[in-house]
Coordinates of C-alpha atoms in Angstrom, one line a residue:
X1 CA 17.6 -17.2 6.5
X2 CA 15.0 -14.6 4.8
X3 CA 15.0 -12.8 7.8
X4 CA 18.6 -12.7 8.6
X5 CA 19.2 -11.3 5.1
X6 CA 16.9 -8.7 5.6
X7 CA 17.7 -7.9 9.2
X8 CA 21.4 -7.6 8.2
X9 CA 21.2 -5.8 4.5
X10 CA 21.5 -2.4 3.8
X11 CA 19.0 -0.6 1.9
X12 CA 20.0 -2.5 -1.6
X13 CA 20.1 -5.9 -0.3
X14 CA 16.7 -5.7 2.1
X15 CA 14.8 -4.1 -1.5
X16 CA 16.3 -7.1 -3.1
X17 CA 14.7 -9.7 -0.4
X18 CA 11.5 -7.4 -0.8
X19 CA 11.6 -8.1 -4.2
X20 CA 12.1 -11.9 -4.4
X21 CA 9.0 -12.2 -1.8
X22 CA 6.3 -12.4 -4.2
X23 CA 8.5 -15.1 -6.4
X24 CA 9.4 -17.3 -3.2
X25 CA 5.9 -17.2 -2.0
X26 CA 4.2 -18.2 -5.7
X27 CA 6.7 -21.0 -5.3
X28 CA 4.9 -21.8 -2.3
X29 CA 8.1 -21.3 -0.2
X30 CA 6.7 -18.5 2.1
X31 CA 2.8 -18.0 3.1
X32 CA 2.4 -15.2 5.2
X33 CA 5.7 -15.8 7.1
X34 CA 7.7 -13.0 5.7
X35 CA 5.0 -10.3 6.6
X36 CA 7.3 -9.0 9.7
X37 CA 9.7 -7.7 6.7
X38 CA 6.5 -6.0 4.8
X39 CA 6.0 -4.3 8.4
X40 CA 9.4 -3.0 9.0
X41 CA 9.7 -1.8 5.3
X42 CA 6.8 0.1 5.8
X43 CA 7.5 1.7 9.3
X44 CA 10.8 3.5 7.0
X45 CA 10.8 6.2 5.4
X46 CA 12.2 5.1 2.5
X47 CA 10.0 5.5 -0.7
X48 CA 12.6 2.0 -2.5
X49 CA 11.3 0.3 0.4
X50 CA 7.8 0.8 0.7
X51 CA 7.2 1.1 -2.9
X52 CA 8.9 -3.1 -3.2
X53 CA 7.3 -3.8 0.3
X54 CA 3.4 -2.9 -1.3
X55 CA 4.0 -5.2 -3.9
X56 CA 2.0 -8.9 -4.8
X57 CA 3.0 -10.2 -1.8
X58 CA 1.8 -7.4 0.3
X59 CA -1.4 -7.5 -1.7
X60 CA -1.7 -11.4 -0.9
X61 CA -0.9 -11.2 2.6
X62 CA -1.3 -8.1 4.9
X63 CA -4.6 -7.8 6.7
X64 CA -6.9 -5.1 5.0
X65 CA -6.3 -2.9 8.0
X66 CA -2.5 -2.9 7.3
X67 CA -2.8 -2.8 3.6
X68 CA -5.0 0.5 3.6
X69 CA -2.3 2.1 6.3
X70 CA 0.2 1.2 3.7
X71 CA -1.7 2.4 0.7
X72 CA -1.8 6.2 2.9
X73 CA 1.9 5.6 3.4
X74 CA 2.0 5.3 0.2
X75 CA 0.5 8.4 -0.5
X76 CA 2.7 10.3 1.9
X77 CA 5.6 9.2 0.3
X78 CA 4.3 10.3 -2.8
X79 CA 4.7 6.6 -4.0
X80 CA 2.2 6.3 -7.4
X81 CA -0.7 4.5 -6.7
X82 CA 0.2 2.7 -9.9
X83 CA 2.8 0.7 -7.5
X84 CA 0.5 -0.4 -5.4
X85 CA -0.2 -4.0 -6.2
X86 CA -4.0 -5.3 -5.8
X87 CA -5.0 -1.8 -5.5
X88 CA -8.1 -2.6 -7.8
X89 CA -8.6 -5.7 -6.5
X90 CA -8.0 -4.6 -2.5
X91 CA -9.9 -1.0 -2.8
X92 CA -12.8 -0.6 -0.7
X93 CA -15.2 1.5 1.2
X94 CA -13.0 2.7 3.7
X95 CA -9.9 3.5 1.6
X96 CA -11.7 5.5 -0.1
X97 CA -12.8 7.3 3.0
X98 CA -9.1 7.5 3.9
X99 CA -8.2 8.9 0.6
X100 CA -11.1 11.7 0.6
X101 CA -10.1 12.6 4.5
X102 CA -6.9 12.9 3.3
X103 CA -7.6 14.8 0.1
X104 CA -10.0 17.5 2.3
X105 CA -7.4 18.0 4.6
X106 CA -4.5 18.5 1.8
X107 CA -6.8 21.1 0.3
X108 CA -7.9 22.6 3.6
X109 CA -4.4 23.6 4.2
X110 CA -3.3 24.7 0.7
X111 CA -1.8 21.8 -0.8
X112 CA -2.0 20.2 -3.8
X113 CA -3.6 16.9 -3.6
X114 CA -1.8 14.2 -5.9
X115 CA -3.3 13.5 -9.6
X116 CA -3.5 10.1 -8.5
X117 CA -5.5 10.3 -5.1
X118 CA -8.0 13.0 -7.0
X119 CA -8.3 10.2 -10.3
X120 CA -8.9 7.4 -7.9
X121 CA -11.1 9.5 -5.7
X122 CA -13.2 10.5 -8.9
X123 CA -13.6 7.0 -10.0
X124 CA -15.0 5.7 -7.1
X125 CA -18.8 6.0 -7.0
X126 CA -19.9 7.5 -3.8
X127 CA -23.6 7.1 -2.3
X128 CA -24.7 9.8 -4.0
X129 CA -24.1 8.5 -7.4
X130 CA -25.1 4.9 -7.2
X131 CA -28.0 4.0 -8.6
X132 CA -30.9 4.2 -5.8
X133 CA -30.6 0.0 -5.6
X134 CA -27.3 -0.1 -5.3
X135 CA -27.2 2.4 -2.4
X136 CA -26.7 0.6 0.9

């Protein structure tokens, strides 16, 4: 019935089914099920959509490979990173390396790069400033 809701709402009613995921599923009505609608709201265009999509069920659910491509979404949306549930939690080596390609080729061109890609980017340590045990 999820699905049906979503597949036949308009932009209001399929934000309100995103945002009653993470509820449903800590009521342990869902599991991963509902992941198809976390897919199709992130294949829009829609910043509503992706921003409820990226949210604690996302951050329970999608495969890191998926997450990280909607983090960039994200990011090209100009969604805040702030909305991006599990972000802390979910960050790793290669988002970062996503968010630095990104960041070089925003500033290659002339463009500003978002306060909130350059803050993340200059909180994560790189090689070069880890401590020499701590570098892989």
């Amino acid at each position: 019935m999820l699905t049906e809701l979503y597949a036949s709402g308009d932009a209001a009613e399929r934000l309100a089914v995103l945002r009653a995921l993470p509820v449903l599923d800590a009521a342990g009505h869902l599991g991963p099920r509902a992941t198809p609608l976390i897919e199709d709201a992130l294949r829009t265009n829609d910043a509503r959509l992706v921003t409820a999509a990226i949210g604690p069920y996302a951050a329970r659910h999608l495969g890191q490979g998926q997450w990280r491509q909607a983090v960039l979404k994200c990011v090209f949306l100009g969604v805040p990173l702030d909305a991006v549930a599990g972000i802390d939690r979910r960050g790793d080596p290669e988002l970062t390396r996503m968010l630095a390609a990104f960041a070089e080729e925003r500033t290659a061109a002339g463009r500003a790069v978002p306060d909130d890609v350059r803050e993340r980017l200059d909180q994560t340590p790189t090689p070069d400033t880890l401590p020499a045990g701590a570098r892989a």
